[in-house]
Coordinates of C-alpha atoms in Angstrom, one line a residue:
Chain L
X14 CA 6.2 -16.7 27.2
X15 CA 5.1 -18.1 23.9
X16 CA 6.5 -16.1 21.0
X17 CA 3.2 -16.0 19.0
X18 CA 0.1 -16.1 20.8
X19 CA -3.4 -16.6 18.9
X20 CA -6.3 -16.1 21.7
X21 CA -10.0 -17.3 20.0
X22 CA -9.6 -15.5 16.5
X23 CA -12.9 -15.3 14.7
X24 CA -13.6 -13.3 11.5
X25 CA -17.1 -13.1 9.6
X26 CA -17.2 -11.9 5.8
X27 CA -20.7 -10.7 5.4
X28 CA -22.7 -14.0 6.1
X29 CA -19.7 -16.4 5.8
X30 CA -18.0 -17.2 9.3
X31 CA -14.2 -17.5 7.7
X32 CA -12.8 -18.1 11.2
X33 CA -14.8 -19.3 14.1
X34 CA -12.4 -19.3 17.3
X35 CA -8.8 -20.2 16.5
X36 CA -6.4 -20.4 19.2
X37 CA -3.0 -21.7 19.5
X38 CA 0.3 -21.0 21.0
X39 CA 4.2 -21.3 19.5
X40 CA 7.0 -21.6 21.1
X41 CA 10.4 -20.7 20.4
X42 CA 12.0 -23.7 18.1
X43 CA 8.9 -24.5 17.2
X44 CA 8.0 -24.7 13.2
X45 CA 4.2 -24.9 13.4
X46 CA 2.7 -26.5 9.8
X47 CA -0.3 -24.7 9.3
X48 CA -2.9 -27.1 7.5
X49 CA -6.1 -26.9 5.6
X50 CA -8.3 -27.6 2.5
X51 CA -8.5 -24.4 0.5
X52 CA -11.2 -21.7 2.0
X53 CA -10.7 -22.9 5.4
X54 CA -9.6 -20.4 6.9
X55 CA -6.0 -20.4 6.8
X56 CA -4.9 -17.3 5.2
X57 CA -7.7 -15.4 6.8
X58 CA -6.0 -16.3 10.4
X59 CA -2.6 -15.3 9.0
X60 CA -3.6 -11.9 8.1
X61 CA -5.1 -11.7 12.1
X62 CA -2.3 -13.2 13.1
X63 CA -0.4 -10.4 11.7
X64 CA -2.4 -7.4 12.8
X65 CA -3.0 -6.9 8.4
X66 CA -7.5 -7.9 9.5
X67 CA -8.8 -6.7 12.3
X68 CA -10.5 -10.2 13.8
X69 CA -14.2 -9.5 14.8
X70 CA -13.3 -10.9 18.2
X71 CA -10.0 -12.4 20.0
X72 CA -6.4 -11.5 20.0
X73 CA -2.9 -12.2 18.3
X74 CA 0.3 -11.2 20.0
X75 CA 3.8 -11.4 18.7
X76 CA 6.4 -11.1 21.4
X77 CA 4.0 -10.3 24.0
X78 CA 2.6 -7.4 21.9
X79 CA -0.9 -7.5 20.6
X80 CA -0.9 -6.5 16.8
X81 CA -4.4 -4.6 16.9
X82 CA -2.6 -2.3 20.0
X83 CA 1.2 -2.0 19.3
X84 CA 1.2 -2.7 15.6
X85 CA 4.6 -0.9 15.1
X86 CA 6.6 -3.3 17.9
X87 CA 4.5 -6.2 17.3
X88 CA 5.3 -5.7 13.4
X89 CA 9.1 -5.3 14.3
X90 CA 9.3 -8.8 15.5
X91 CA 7.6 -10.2 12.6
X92 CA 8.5 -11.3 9.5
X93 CA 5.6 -11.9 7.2
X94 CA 5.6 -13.3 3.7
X95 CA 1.9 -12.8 2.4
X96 CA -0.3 -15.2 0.4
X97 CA 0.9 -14.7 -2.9
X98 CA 4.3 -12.9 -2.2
X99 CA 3.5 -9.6 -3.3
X100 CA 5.8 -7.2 -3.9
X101 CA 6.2 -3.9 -6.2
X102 CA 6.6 -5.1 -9.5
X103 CA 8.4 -2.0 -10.8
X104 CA 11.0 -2.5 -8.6
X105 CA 14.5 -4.6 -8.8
X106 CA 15.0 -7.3 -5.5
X107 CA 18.0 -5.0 -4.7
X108 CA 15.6 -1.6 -4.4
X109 CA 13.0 -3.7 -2.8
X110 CA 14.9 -5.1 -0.6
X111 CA 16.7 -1.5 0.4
X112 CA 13.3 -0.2 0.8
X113 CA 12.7 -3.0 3.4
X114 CA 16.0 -2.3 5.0
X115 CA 15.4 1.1 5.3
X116 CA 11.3 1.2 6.9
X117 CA 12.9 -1.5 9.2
X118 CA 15.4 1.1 10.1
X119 CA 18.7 -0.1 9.2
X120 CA 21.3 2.6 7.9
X121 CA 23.8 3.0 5.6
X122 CA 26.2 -0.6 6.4
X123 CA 24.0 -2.2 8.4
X124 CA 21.5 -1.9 5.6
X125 CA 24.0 -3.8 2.8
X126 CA 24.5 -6.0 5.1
X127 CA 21.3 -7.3 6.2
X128 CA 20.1 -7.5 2.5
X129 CA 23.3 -9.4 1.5
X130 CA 22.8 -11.9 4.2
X131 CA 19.2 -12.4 3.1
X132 CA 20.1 -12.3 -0.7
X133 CA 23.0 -15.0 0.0
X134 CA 20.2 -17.1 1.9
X135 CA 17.1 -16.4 -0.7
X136 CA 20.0 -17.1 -3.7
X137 CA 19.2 -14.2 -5.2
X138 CA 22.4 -12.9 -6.5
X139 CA 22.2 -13.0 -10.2
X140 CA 18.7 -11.1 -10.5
X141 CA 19.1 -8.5 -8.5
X142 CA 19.1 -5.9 -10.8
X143 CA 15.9 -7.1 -12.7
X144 CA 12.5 -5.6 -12.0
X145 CA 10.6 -8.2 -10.0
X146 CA 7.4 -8.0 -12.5
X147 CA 9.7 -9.9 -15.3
X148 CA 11.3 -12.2 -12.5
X149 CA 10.0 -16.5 -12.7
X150 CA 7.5 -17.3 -9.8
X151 CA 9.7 -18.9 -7.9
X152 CA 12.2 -16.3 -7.9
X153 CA 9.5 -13.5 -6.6
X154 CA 8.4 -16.4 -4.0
X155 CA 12.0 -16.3 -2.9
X156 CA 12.0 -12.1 -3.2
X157 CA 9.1 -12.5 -0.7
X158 CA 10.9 -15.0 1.6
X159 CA 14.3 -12.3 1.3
X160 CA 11.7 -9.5 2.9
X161 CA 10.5 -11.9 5.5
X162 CA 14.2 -12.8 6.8
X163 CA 15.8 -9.4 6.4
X164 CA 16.2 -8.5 9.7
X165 CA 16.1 -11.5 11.2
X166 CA 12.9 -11.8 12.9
X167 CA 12.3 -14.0 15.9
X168 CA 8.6 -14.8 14.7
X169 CA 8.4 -16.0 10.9
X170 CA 4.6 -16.0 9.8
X171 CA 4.6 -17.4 6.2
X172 CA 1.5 -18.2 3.9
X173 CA 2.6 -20.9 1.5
X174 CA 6.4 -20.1 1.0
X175 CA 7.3 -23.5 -1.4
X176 CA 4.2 -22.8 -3.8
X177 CA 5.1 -21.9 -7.3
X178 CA 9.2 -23.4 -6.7
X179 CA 10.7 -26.2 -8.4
X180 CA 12.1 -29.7 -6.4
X181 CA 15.7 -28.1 -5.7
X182 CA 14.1 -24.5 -4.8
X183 CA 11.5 -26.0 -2.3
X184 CA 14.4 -28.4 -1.0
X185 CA 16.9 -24.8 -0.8
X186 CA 13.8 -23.1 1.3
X187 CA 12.9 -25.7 3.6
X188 CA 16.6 -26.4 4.6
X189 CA 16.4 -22.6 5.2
X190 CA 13.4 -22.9 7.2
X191 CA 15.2 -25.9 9.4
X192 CA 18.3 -24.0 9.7
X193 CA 16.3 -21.1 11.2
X194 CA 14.2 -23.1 13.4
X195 CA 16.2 -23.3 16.6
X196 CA 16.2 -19.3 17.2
X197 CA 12.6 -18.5 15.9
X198 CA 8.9 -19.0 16.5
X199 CA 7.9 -20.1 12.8
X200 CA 4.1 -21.1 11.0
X201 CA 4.0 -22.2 7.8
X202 CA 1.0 -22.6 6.2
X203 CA 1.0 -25.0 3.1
X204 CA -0.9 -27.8 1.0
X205 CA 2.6 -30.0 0.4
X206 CA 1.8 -32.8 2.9
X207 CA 5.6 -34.0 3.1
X208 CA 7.0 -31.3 3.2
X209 CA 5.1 -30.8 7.0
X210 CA 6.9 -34.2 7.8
X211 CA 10.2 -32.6 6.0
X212 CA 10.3 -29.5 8.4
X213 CA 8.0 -29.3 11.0
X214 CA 7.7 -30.1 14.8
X215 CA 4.3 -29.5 15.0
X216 CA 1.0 -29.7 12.6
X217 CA -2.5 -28.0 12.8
X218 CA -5.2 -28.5 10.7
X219 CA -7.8 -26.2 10.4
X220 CA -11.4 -26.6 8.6
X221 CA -14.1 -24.4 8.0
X222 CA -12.6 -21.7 10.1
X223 CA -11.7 -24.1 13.4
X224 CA -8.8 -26.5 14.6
X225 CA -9.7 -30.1 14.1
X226 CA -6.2 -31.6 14.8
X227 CA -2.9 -29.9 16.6
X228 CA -0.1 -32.6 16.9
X229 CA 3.3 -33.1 17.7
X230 CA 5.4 -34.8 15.2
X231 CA 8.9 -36.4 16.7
X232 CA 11.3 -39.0 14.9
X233 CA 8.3 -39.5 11.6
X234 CA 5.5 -39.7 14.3
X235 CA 2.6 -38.0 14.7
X236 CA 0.6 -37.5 17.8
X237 CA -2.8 -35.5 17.1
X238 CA -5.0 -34.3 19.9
X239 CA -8.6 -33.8 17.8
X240 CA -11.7 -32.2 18.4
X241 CA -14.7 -32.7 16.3
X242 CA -17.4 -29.8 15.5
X243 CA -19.4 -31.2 18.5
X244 CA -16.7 -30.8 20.8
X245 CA -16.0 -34.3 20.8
X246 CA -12.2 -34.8 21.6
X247 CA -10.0 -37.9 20.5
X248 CA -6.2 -38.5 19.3
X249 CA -4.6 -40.2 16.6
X250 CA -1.6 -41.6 16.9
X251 CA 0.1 -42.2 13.4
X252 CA 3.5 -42.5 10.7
X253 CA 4.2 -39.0 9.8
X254 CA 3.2 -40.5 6.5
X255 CA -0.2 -41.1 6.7
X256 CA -0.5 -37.7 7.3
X257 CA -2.3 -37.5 4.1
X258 CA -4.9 -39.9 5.0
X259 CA -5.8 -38.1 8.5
X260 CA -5.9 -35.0 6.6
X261 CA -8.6 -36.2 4.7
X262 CA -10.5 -38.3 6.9
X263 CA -10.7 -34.9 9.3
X264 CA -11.4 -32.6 6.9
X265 CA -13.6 -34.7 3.9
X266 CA -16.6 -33.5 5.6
X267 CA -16.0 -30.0 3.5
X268 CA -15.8 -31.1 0.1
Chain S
X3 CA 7.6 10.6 12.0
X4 CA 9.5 7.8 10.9
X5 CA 9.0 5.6 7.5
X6 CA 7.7 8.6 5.7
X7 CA 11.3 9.1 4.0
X8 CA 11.8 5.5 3.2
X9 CA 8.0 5.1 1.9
X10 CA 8.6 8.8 0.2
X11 CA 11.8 8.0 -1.8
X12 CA 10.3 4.6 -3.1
X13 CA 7.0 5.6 -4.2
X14 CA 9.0 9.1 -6.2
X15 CA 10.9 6.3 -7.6
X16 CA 8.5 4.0 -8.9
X17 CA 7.1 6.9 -10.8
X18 CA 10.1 7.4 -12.9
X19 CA 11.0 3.1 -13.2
X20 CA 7.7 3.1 -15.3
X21 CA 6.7 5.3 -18.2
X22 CA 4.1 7.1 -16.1
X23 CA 6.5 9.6 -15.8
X24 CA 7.6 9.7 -19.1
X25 CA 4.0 9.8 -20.5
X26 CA 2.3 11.9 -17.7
X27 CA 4.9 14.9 -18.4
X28 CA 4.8 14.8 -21.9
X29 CA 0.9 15.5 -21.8
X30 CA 1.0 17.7 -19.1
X31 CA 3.3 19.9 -20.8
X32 CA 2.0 19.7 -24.0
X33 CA -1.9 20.3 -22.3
X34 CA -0.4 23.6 -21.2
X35 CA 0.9 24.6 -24.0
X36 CA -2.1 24.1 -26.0
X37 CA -4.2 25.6 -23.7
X38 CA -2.2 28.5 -23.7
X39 CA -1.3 29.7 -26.8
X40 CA -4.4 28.0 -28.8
X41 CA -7.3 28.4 -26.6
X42 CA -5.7 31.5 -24.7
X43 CA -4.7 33.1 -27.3
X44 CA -1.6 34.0 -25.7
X45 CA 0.0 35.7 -28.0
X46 CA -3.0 38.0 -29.2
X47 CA -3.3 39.3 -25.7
X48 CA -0.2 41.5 -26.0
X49 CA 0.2 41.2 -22.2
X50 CA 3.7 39.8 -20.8
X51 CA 1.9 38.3 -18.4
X52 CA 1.3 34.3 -17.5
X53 CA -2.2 34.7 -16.1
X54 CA -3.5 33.1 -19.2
X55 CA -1.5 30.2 -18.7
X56 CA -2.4 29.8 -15.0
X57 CA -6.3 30.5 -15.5
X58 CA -6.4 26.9 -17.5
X59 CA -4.2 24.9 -14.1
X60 CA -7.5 24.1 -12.4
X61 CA -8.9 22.6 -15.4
X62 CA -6.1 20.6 -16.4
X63 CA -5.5 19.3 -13.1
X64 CA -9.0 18.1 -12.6
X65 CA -8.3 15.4 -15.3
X66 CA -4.6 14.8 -14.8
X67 CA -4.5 15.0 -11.3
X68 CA -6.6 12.1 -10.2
X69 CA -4.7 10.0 -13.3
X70 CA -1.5 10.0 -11.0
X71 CA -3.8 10.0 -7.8
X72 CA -6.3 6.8 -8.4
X73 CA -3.2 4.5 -8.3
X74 CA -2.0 5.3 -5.0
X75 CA -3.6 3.0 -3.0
X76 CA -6.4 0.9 -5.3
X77 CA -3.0 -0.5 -6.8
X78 CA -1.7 -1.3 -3.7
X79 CA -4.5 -3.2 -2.8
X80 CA -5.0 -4.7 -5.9
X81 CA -1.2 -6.4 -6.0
X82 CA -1.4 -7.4 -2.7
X83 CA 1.2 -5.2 -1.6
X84 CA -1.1 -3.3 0.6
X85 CA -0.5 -6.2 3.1
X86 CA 3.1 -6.3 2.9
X87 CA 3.1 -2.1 3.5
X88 CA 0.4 -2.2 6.6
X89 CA 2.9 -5.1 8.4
X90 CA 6.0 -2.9 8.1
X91 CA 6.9 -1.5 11.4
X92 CA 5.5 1.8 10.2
X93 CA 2.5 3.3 11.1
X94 CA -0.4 4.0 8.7
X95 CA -0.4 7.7 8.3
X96 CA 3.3 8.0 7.5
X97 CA 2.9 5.5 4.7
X98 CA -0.1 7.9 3.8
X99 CA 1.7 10.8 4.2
X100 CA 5.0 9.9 2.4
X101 CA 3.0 8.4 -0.9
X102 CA 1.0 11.3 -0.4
X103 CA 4.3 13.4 -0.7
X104 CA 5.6 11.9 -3.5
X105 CA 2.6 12.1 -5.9
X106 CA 3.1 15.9 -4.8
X107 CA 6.4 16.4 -5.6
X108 CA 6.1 14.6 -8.7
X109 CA 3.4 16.7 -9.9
X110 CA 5.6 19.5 -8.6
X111 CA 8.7 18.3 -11.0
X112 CA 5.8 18.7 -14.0
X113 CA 4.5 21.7 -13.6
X114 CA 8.4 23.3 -12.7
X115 CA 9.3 22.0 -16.3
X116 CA 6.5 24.5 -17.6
X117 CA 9.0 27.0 -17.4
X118 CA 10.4 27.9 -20.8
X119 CA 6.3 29.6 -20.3
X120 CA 8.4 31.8 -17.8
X121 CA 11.3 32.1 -19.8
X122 CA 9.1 33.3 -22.9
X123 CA 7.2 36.2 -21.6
X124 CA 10.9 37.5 -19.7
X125 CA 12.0 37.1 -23.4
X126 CA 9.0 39.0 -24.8
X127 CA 8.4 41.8 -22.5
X128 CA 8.5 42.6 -18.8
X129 CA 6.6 40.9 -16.6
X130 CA 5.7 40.9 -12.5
X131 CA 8.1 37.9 -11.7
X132 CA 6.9 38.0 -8.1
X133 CA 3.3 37.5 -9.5
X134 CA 4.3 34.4 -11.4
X135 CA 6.2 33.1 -8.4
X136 CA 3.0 33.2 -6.4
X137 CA 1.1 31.7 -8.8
X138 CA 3.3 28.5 -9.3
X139 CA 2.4 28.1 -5.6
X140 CA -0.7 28.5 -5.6
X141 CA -0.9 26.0 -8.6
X142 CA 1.5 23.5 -6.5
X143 CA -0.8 23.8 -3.5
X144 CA -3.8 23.4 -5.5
X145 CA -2.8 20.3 -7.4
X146 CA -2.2 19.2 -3.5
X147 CA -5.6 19.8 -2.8
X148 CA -6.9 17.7 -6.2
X149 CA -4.1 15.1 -4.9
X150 CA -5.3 14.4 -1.1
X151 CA -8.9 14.0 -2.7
X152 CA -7.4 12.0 -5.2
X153 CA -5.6 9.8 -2.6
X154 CA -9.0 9.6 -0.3
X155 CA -11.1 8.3 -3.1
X156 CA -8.3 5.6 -4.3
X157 CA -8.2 4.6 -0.7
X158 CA -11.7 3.6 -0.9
X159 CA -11.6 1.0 -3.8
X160 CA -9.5 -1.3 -5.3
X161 CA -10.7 -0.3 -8.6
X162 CA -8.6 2.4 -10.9
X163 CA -11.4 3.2 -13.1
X164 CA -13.3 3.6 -10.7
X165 CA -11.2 5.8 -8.2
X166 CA -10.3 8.3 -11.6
X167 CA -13.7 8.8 -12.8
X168 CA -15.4 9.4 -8.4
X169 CA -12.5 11.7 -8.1
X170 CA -12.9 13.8 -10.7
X171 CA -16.4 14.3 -9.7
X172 CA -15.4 15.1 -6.6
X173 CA -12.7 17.4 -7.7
X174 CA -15.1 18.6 -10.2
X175 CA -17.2 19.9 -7.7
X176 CA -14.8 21.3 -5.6
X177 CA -13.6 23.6 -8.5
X178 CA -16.7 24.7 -9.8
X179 CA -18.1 26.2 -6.7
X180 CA -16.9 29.5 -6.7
X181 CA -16.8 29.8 -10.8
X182 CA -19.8 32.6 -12.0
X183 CA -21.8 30.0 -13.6
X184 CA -22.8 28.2 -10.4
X185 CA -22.3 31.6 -7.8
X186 CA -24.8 33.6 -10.7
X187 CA -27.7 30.9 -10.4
X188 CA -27.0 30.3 -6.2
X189 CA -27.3 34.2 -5.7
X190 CA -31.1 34.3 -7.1
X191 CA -31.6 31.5 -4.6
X192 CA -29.3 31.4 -1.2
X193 CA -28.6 34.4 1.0
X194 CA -25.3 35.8 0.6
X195 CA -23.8 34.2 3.7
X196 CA -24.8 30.5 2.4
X197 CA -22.9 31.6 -1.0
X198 CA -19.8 33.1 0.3
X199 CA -19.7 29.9 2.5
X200 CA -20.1 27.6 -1.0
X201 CA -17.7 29.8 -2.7
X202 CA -15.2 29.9 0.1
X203 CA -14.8 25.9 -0.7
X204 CA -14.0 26.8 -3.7
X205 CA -10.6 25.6 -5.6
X206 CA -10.8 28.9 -8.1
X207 CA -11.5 31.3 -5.3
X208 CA -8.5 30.8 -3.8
X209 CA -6.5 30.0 -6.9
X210 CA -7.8 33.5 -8.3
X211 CA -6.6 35.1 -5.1
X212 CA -3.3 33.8 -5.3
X213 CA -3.2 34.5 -9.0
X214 CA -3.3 38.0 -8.1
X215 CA 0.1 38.3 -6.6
X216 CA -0.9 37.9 -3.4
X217 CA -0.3 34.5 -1.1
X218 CA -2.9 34.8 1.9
X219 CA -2.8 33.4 4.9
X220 CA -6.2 32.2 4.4
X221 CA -5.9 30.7 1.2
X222 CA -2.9 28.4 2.8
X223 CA -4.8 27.6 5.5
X224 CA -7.8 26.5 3.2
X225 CA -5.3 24.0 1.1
X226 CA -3.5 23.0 4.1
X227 CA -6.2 21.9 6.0
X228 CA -8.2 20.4 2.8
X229 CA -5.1 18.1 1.9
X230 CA -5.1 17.5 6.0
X231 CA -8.7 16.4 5.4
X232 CA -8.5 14.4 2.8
X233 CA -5.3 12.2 4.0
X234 CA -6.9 11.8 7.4
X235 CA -9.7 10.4 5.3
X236 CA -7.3 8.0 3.4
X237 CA -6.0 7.1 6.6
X238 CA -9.6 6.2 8.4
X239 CA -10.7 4.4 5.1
X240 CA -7.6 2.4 5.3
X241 CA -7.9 1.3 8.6
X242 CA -11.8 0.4 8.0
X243 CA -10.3 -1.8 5.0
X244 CA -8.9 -3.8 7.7
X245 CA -12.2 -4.8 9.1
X246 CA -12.7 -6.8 6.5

């Protein structure tokens, strides 16, 4: 059984068709790069993906359990960092992070434990005590990421988790995402085209609210299976580093 | 029902992390006090009584109340941290109930700090303790009611301003409909059933019942199930929120 399972999402705002029928399947091991110019759609199918929107038609399962109808075991599975990495800015990491311990139900030991492990692997140590509204972007991003990972979720849904880090800090989170990799179901959306090469096994690119490309990427190479908004299906075969270049030539059309 | 405790204990504390608490108490106490002794003349009423201090409650509340309620959940939503609490493994109406909870209790920590007010009239004369303890109930479980409306209204937007200024209205409305000024114009106009039904809705009625020494079944039933209401109504425009 695939670990997350996204059955013909589609979500209208008003007029505007944000997502128009996205489906797709990951497995466990799998680190799905989730691809797309800006307003395509991508952060709308994260927030179905995680039960947050209600999609206007389809379904997203985590685990086997469909967000919409068992929210609570679906969101047990999951561990979500938002667009944006919210989190309450009033707060220190360490209360945040207890607060996250405790709704996910750890107690007493358990708790301390769990948020050491994820402040060790976040690097969080030496701000813990600060409220997170005075913290640098790229330590709230890695606040956010400490949330995610807390209680070691086997699905990892995460909406741009390198934006807003420095070289060393994005180079820190995706050797975190690789070392993570082999035990969890894991999309990542982002607009860092190497870093899909860097970390991923798989690619998707969506635009204007569908999937134009889904590809395998083994050894630097890049396999895409297309599909065109006639329906018209191809593949591309390619180096993982023209990735770039397909990106654009699939998804040009929008700008 | 589980997550209310967790969601409880860090929404009391984010009141006290900021100055909200700070500031909020300082002008609710002070607001009383005024009201009290300059308006109410307390002193010149030569009773050792704290019905004075209670008869100005609804109309403090109606201002301060929806100032700690209209950042419940338009803040949430505004930070982006509504997404982060509705994909916690906790269901929607404990997260409504335990921020619900804690905008209650800390509204309950202000008005227990009014009591040197109890302090001063045991001081100055003699007067029916069990009356006052009634009363502080009654307050509590009205500034519940002015809460859950509070916490409805904030659910609906994303906008402070907005959420203070609709509330109050609202709360506004639920106040006034038992006070003589609107029941004296409605009784040359409605039969009496339609009135006693208006007035029956109405914050001061049942205030001014309690005020009297005497906690009613009826009048907790009427603030139980408005604050019921009203969070069941946070809850359902949450959930339409989702929709998009």
């Amino acid at each position: 059984m695939a670990m997350i399972e996204i059955d013909g999402l589609a979500k209208n705002f008003g007029p505007v068709a944000a997502v128009r029928g996205v489906s797709l399947t990951v497995d466990k091991g799998e680190v799905l790069g989730f691809l797309g110019p800006n307003g395509a759609g991508k952060s709308t199918t994260m927030k179905m993906a995680t039960g947050f929107l209600s999609p206007d038609a389809g379904a997203a399962r985590i685990c086997g359990f469909d967000v919409q109808v068992d929210p609570l075991a679906a969101h047990q599975k999951l561990g979500y960092l938002p667009e944006g990495a919210p989190a309450y800015g009033d707060m220190t990491p360490a209360g945040f992070l207890a607060f996250c311990a405790a709704v996910r139900g750890f107690k007493g030991d358990a708790a301390k434990a769990a948020v050491a492990a994820a402040v060790t692997r976040t690097e969080l140590g030496h701000v813990l005590a600060q409220p997170i509204d005075t913290l640098s972007k790229g330590f709230k991003r890695r606040v956010g990421l400490a949330q995610a990972i807390l209680h070691d979720p086997p699905v990892l849904i995460m909406d741009e988790p390198t934006d807003g880090l420095d070289p060393n800090q994005k180079h820190t989170v995706r050797a975190l995402i690789r070392e993570m990799s082999a035990e969890k179901a894991i999309i990542v959306s982002t607009h860092i085209l190497e870093e899909v090469a860097a970390i991923c096994t798989r690619a998707v690119i969506i635009d204007r609210g569908r999937i134009v490309a889904d590809g395998r990427i083994e050894g630097g190479h890049i396999s895409f299976a297309t599909s065109d908004e006639s329906g018209a299906r191809g593949t591309i075969e390619a180096d993982a580093r023209d990735l770039d270049g397909i990106f654009r030539s699939l998804t040009r059309a929008a700008a | 029902m589980k997550g209310v405790g967790a969601v409880f204990r860090r929404e009391l504390a984010s009141y006290f992390a900021t100055p909200l608490a700070t500031v909020f108490i300082v002008i609710f106490l002070f607001a009383m006090g005024a009201f009290t002794f300059y308006l109410g003349g307390f002193y010149d009423n030569g009773q050792a009584s704290l019905a004075i201090f209670f008869s100005f409650h609804p109309w403090l509340y109606l201002f301060l109340i929806p100032a700690i309620a209209m950042r419940l959940w338009a803040e949430e939503r505004k930070s982006g941290t509504l997404e982060l609490l509705l994909t916690l493994p906790i269901p929607l109406n404990a997260a409504v109930v335990g921020k619900f909870l804690a905008a209650w209790v800390f509204a309950g920590i202000a008005l227990a700090l009014t009591f040197p007010m109890w302090i001063t009239v045991n001081f100055l004369g003699s007067p029916d303790n069990g009356v006052i303890l009634a009363s502080y109930v009654g307050s509590w479980l009205m500034a519940g009611g002015y809460l859950a409306i509070g916490s409805a209204v904030s659910a609906g937007t994303n906008n402070q301003v907005i959420a203070f200024v609709v509330s109050v209205v609202i709360s506004f409305l639920f106040t006034i409909a038992g006070a003589p000024l609107v029941m004296d114009t409605l009784s040359a106009i409605l039969p009496l059933e339609l009135q006693n039904t208006i007035s029956s809705f109405s914050f001061l009625t049942h205030f001014n019942a309690i005020m009297a020494g005497v906690i009613d079944l009826r009048d907790l039933v009427f603030f139980g199930t408005l604050i019921a209401f009203f969070l069941y109504v946070t809850s359902v425009l949450i959930d339409l929120r989702k929709a998009g």
